[in-house]
Short mmCIF file of C-alpha atoms in Angstrom, two decimals:
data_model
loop_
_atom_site.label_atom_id
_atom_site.label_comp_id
_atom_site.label_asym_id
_atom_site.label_seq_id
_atom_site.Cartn_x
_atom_site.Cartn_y
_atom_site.Cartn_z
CA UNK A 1 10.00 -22.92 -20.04
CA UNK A 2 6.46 -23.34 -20.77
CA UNK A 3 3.85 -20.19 -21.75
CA UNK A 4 2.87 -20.39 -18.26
CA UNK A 5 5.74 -20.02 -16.67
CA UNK A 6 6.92 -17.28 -18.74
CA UNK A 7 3.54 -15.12 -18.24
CA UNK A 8 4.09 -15.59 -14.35
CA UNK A 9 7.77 -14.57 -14.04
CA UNK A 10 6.87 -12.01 -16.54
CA UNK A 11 3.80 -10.16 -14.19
CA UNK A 12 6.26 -11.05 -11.06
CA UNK A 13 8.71 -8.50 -12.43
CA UNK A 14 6.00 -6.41 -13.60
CA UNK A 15 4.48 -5.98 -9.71
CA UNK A 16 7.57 -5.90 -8.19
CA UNK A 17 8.50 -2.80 -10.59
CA UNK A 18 5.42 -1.02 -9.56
CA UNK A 19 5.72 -1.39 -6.02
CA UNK A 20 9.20 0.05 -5.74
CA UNK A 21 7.29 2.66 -7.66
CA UNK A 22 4.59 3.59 -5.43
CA UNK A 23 6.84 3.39 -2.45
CA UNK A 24 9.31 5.71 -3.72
CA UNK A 25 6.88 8.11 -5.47
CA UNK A 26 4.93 8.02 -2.01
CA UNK A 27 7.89 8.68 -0.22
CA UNK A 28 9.15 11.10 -2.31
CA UNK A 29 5.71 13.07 -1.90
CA UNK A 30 5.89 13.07 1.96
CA UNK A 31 9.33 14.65 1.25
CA UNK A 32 8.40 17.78 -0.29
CA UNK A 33 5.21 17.59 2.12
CA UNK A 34 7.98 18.25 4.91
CA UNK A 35 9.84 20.63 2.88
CA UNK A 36 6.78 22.85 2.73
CA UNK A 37 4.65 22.07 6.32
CA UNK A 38 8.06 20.83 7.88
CA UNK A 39 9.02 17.86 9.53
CA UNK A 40 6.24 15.56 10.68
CA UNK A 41 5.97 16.83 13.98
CA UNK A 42 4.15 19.79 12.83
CA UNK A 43 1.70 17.56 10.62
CA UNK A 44 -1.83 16.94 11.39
CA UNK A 45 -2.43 13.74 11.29
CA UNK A 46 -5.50 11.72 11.62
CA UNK A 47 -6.27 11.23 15.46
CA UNK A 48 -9.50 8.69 14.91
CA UNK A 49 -9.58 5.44 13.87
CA UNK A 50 -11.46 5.22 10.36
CA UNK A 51 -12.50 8.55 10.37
CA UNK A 52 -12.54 8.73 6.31
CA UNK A 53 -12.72 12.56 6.68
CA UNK A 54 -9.61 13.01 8.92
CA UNK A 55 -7.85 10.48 6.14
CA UNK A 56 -8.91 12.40 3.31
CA UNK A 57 -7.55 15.64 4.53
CA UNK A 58 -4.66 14.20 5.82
CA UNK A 59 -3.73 12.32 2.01
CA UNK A 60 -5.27 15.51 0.20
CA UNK A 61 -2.99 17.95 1.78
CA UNK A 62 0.25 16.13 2.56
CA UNK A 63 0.68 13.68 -0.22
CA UNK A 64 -1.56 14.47 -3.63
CA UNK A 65 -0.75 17.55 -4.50
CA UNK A 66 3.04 16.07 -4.77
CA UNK A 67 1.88 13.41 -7.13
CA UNK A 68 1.85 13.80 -10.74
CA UNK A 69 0.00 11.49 -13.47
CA UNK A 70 -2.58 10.62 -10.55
CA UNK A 71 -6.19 11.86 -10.08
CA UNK A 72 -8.55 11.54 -7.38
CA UNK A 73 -11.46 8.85 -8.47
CA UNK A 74 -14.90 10.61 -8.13
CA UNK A 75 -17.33 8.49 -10.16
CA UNK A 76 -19.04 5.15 -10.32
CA UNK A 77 -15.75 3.37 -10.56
CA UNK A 78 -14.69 4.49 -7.25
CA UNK A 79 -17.30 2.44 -5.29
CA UNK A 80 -15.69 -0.38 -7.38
CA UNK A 81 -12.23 0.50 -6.83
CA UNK A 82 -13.20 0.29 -2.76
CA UNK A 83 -15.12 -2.25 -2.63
CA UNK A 84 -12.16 -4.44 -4.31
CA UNK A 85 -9.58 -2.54 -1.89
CA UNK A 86 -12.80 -3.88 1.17
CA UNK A 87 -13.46 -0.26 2.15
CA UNK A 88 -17.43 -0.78 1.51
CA UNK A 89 -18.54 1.89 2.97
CA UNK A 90 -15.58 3.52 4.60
CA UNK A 91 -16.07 6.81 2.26
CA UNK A 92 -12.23 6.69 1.37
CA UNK A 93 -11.27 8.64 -1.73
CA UNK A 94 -9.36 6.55 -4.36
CA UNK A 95 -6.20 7.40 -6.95
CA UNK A 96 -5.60 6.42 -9.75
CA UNK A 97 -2.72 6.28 -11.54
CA UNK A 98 -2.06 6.93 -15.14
CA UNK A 99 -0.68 3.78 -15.53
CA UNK A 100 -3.67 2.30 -14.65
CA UNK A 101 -2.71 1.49 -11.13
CA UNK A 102 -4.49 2.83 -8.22
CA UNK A 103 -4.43 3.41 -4.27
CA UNK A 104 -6.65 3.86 -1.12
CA UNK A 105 -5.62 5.35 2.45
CA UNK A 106 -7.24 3.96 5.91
CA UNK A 107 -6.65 5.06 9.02
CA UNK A 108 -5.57 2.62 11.31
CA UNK A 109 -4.79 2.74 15.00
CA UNK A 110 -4.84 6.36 16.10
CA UNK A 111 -4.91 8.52 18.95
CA UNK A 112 -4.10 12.26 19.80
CA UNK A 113 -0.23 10.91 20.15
CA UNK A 114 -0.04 8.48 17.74
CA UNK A 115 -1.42 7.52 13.87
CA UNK A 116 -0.98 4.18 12.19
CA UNK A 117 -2.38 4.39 8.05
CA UNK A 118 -2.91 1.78 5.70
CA UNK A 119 -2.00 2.22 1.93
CA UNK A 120 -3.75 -0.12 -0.49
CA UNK A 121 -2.28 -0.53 -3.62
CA UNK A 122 -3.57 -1.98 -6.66
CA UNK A 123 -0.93 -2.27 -9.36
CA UNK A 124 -3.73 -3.03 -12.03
CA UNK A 125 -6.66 -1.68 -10.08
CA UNK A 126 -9.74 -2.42 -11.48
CA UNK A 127 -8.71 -5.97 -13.52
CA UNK A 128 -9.32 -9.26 -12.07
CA UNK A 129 -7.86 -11.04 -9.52
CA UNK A 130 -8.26 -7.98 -7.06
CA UNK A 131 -7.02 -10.33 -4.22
CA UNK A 132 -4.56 -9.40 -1.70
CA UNK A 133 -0.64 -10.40 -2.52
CA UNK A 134 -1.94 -11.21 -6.04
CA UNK A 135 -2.70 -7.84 -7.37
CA UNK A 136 -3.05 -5.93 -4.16
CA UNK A 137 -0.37 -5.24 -1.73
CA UNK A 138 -0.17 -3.33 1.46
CA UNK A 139 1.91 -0.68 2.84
CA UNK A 140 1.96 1.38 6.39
CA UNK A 141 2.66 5.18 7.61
CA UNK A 142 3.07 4.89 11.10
CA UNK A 143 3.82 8.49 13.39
CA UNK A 144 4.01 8.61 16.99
CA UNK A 145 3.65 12.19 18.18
CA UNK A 146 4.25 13.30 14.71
CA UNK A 147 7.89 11.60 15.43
CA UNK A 148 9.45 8.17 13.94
CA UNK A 149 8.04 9.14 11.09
CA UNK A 150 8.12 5.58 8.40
CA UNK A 151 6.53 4.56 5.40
CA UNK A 152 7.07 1.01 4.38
CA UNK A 153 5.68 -1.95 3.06
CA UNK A 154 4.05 -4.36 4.95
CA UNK A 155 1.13 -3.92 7.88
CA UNK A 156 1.24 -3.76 11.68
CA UNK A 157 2.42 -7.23 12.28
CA UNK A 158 5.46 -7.08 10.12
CA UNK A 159 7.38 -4.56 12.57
CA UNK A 160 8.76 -6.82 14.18
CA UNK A 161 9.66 -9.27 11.74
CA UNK A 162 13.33 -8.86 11.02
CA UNK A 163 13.82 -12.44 9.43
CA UNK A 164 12.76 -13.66 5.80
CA UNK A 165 11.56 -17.09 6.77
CA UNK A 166 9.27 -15.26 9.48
CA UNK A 167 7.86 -13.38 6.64
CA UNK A 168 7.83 -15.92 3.91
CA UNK A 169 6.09 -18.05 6.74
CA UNK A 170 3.75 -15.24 7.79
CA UNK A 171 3.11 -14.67 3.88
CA UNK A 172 2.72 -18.52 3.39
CA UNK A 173 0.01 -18.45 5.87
CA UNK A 174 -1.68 -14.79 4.71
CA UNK A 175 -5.16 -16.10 4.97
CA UNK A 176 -5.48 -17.42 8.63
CA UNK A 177 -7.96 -15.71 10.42
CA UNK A 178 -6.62 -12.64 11.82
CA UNK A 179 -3.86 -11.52 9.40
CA UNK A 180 -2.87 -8.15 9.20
CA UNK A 181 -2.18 -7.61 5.21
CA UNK A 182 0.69 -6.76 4.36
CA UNK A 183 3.24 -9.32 5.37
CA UNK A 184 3.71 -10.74 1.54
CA UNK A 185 4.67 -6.60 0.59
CA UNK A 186 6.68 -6.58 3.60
CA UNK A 187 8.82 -9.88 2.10
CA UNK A 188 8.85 -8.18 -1.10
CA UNK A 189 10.83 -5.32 -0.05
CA UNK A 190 12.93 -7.37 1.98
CA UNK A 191 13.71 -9.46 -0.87
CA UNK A 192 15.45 -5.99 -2.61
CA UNK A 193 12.02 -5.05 -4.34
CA UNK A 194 12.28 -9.05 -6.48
CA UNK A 195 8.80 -11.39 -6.02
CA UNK A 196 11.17 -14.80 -5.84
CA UNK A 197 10.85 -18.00 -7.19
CA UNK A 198 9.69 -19.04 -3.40
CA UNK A 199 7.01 -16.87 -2.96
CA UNK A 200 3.59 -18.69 -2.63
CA UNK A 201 0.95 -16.53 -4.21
CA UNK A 202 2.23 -15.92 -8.30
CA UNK A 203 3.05 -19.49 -9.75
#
């Protein structure tokens, strides 16, 4: 096996590691959020559409103080750390991970009865490539009525993908106009939480 090789299977693992991670530390977090505030249906979530104030308070209360080894970014890197993540001037707060990893929240499609959020994560944050399903994968909160309450990988168009080749193909073709990110984290956790030998983006 040449060096090459060997360097990609060995960041493969490495990515695959940190995004079971961050999905089970974030669901973990929204777990003790609903042993304190109760279930979700008693949550106030977001209810606007970008609003980067009705995100903040929503992450601030119900998910970081449940987090440990992560602060919130509040200098010069941050602008950095969203313009990578393509929140230019969204106003998002960023985390950052003492492992050097970091993470954004966007609201999504929301309404007084309903709240779709985006995670970005970033498993090396600020280091190059800081391209989507290279070094930057997606995951959704989705809520309707504070009910059917899920946190998963992927984005909006994965939901309904229940197949791996629809999401290898959907992953295969992440950069067609109009993809939702998210479908190459989506085939990741399908895949048991393992970036295989198939998948088109780490070679």
């Amino acid at each position: 096996m040449t060096m090459p090789a060997i360097t990609a299977n060995y960041r493969k693992k490495e990515i695959a590691v940190r995004l079971k991670k961050f999905s089970s530390t974030i669901q973990n977090a929204f777990n003790m959020a609903a042993a304190e505030y109760g279930e979700p249906s008693n949550w106030k979530f977001p209810s606007k559409t970008g609003d980067s104030e009705q995100t903040n308070e929503f992450v601030n209360t119900y998910l970081f103080p449940y987090l440990t080894g992560v602060r919130v970014c509040n200098t010069d890197e941050c602008k950095q750390i969203n313009k990578n993540m393509g929140h230019v001037g969204h106003g998002v707060a960023s985390y950052i991970f003492s492992d050097g990893s970091c993470f954004t929240f966007m609201t999504g499609g929301s309404g007084t009865d309903h709240s779709t959020m985006h995670a970005y994560y970033d498993y090396n944050c600020l280091s190059r490539p800081n391209k989507r399903d290279y070094d930057q994968f997606a995951f959704i909160m989705s809520a309707n009525a504070g009910k059917n309450f899920t946190f998963k990988a992927g984005g909006v168009n994965t939901l309904s993908l229940t197949k791996r080749e629809d999401l290898l193909d959907a992953c295969k073709n992440h950069e067609i106009d109009g993809h939702s990110p998210g479908t190459c984290s989506a085939l990741i956790e399908f895949d048991g939480w393992e970036i295989k030998d198939d998948y088109p983006w780490i070679k």
